Tab-separated table of C-alpha atoms in Angstrom:
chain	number	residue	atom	x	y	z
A	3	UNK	CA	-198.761	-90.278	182.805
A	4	UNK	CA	-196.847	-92.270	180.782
A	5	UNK	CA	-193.845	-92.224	182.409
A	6	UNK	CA	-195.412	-93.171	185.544
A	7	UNK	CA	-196.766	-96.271	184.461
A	8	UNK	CA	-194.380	-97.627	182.349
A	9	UNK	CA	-190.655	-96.304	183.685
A	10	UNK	CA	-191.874	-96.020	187.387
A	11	UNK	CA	-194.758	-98.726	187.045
A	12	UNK	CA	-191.527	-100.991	186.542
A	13	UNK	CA	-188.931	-99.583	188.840
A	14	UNK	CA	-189.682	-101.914	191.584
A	15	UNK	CA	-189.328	-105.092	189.386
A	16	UNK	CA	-186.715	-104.012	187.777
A	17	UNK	CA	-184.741	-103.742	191.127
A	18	UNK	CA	-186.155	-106.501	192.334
A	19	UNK	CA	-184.372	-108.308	189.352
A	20	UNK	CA	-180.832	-107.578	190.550
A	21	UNK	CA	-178.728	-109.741	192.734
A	22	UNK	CA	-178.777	-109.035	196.367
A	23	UNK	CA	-175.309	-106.933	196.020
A	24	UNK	CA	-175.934	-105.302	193.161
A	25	UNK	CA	-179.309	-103.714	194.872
A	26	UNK	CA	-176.561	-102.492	197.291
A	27	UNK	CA	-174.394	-101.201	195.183
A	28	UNK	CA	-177.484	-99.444	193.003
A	29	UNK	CA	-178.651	-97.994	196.254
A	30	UNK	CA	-175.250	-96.873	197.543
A	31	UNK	CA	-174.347	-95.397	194.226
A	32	UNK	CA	-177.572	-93.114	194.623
A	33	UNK	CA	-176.811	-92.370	198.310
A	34	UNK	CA	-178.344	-94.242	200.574
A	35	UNK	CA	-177.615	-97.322	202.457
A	36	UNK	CA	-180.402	-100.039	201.603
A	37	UNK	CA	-182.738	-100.180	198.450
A	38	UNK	CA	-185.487	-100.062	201.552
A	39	UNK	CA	-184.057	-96.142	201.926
A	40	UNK	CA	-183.450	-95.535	198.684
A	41	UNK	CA	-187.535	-96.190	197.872
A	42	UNK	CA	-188.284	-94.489	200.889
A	43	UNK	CA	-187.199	-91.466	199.821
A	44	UNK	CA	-188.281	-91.586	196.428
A	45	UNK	CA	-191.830	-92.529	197.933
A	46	UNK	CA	-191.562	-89.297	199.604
A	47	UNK	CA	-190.605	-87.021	196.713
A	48	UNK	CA	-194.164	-88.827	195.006
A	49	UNK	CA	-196.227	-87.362	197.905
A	50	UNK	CA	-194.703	-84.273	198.398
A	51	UNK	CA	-195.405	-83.843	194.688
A	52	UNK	CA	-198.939	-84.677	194.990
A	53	UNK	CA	-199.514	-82.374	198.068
A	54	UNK	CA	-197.820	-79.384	196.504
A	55	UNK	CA	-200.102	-80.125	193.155
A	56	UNK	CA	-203.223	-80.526	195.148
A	57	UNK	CA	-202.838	-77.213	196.618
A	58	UNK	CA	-201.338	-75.037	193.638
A	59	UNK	CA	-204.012	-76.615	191.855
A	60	UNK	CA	-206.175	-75.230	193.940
A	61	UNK	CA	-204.735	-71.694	193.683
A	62	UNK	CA	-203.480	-71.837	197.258
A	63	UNK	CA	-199.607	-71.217	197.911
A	64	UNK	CA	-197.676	-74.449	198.450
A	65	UNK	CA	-195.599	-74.355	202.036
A	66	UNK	CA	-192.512	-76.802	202.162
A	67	UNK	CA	-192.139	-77.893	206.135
A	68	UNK	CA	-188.417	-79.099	205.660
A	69	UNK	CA	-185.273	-76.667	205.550
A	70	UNK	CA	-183.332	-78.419	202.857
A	71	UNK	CA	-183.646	-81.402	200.522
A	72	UNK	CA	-180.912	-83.232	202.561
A	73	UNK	CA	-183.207	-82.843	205.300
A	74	UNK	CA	-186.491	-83.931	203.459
A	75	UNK	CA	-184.656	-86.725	202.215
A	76	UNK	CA	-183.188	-87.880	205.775
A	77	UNK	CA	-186.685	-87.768	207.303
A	78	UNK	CA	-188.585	-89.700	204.599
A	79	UNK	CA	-185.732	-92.395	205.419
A	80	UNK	CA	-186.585	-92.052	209.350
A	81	UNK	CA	-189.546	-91.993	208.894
A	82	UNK	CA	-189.700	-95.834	206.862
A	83	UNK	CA	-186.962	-96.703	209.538
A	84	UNK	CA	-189.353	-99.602	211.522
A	85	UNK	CA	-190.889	-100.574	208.206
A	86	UNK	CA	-189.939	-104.027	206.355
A	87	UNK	CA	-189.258	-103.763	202.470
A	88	UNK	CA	-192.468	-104.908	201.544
A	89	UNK	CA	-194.033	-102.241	203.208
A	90	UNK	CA	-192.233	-99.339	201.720
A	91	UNK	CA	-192.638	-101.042	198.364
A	92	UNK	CA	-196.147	-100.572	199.018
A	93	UNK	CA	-196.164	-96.841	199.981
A	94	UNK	CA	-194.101	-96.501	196.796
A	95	UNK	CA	-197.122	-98.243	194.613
A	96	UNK	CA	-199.552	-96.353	196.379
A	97	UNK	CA	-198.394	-92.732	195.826
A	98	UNK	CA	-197.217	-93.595	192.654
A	99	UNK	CA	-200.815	-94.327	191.847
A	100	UNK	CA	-202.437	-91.958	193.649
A	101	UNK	CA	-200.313	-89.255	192.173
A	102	UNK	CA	-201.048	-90.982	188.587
A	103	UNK	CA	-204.717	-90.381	190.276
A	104	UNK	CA	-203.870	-86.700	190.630
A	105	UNK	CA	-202.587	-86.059	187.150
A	106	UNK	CA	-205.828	-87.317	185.735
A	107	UNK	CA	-208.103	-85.558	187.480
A	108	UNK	CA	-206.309	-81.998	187.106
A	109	UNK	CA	-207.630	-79.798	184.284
A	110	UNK	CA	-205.192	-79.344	181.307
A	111	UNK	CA	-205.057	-75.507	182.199
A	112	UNK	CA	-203.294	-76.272	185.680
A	113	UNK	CA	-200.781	-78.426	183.967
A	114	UNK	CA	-199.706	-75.524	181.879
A	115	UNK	CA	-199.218	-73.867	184.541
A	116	UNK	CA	-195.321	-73.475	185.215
A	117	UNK	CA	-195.034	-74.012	188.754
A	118	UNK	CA	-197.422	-77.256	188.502
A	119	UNK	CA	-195.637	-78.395	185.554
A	120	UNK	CA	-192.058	-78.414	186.793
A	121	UNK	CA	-193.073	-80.205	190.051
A	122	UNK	CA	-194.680	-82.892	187.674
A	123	UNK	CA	-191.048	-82.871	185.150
A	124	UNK	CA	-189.095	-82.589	188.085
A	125	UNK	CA	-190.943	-86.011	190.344
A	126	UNK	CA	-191.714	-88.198	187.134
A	127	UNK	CA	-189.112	-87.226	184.215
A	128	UNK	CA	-185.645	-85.722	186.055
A	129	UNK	CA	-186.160	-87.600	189.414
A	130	UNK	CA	-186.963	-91.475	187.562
A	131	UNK	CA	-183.065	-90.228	185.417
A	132	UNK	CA	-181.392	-89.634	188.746
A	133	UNK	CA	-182.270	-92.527	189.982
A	134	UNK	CA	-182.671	-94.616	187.194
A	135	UNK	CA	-181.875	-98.657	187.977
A	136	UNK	CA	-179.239	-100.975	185.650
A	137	UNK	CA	-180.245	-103.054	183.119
A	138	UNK	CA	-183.284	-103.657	181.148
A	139	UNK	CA	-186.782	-102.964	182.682
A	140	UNK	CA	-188.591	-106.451	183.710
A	141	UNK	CA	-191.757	-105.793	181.089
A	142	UNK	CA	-194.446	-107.862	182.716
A	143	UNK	CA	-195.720	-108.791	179.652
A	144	UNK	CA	-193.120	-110.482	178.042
A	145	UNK	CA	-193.123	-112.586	181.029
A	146	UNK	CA	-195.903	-114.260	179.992
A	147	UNK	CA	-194.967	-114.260	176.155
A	148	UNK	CA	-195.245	-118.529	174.977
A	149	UNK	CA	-192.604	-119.049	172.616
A	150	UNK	CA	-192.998	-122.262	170.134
């Protein structure tokens, strides 16, 4: 939970913070061609997350519908294709929240479980290093700190 709110709570502002070409060069570096993709996809690994959770959680058997990760990752960037920025920023706030929503509600016994727990390691912990942006993270608070 942690890790959601405070790495991934900030990854938006913290891109947000770099220069138009380094937010190029950030995305490019981790594959894709436009920060807009590069969100897009990680928007999608936060729902697929949630929707494999919801079900193991709910002792039923989790079914991927995409071949290969290349292939999940080149249809969560089709799919945001028509969408502005501001809209996949969105998406990205709202499953981050709503798997944040998830996590709370699931008893402590189903995050023990192994399967359940590497899908939450995997989205929040490895996924947030792979992908993790330059620079210091904007702290929203210390935006608003008054100096004398």
């Amino acid at each position: 939970m942690d890790a959601l709110e405070t790495q991934w709570g900030r990854y938006v502002p913290t891109v947000e913070a770099l220069t138009m070409e380094d937010r190029q060069q950030y995305a490019r570096r981790n594959g894709y061609d436009s920060l807009k993709d590069l969100l897009a996809h990680l928007t999608a690994w936060m729902q697929e997350a949630r929707r494999a959770i919801a079900q193991l959680s709910r002792g039923e058997r989790y079914h991927r519908d995409w071949s290969s990760e290349d292939a999940f990752n080149a249809r969560a960037v089709e799919l945001a294709r028509n969408q502005t920025l501001d809209q996949v920023k969105a998406d990205f706030e709202t499953a981050r929240t709503a798997l944040a929503g998830l996590i709370a509600e699931l008893p402590v016994e189903a995050v023990s479980q192994p399967v359940i727990y590497n899908w939450l390691y995997e989205t929040i912990i490895t996924h947030y290093r792979d992908h993790e942006p330059p620079g210091d993270p904007q702290v929203p608070a210390e935006q608003h700190v008054v100096t004398e």
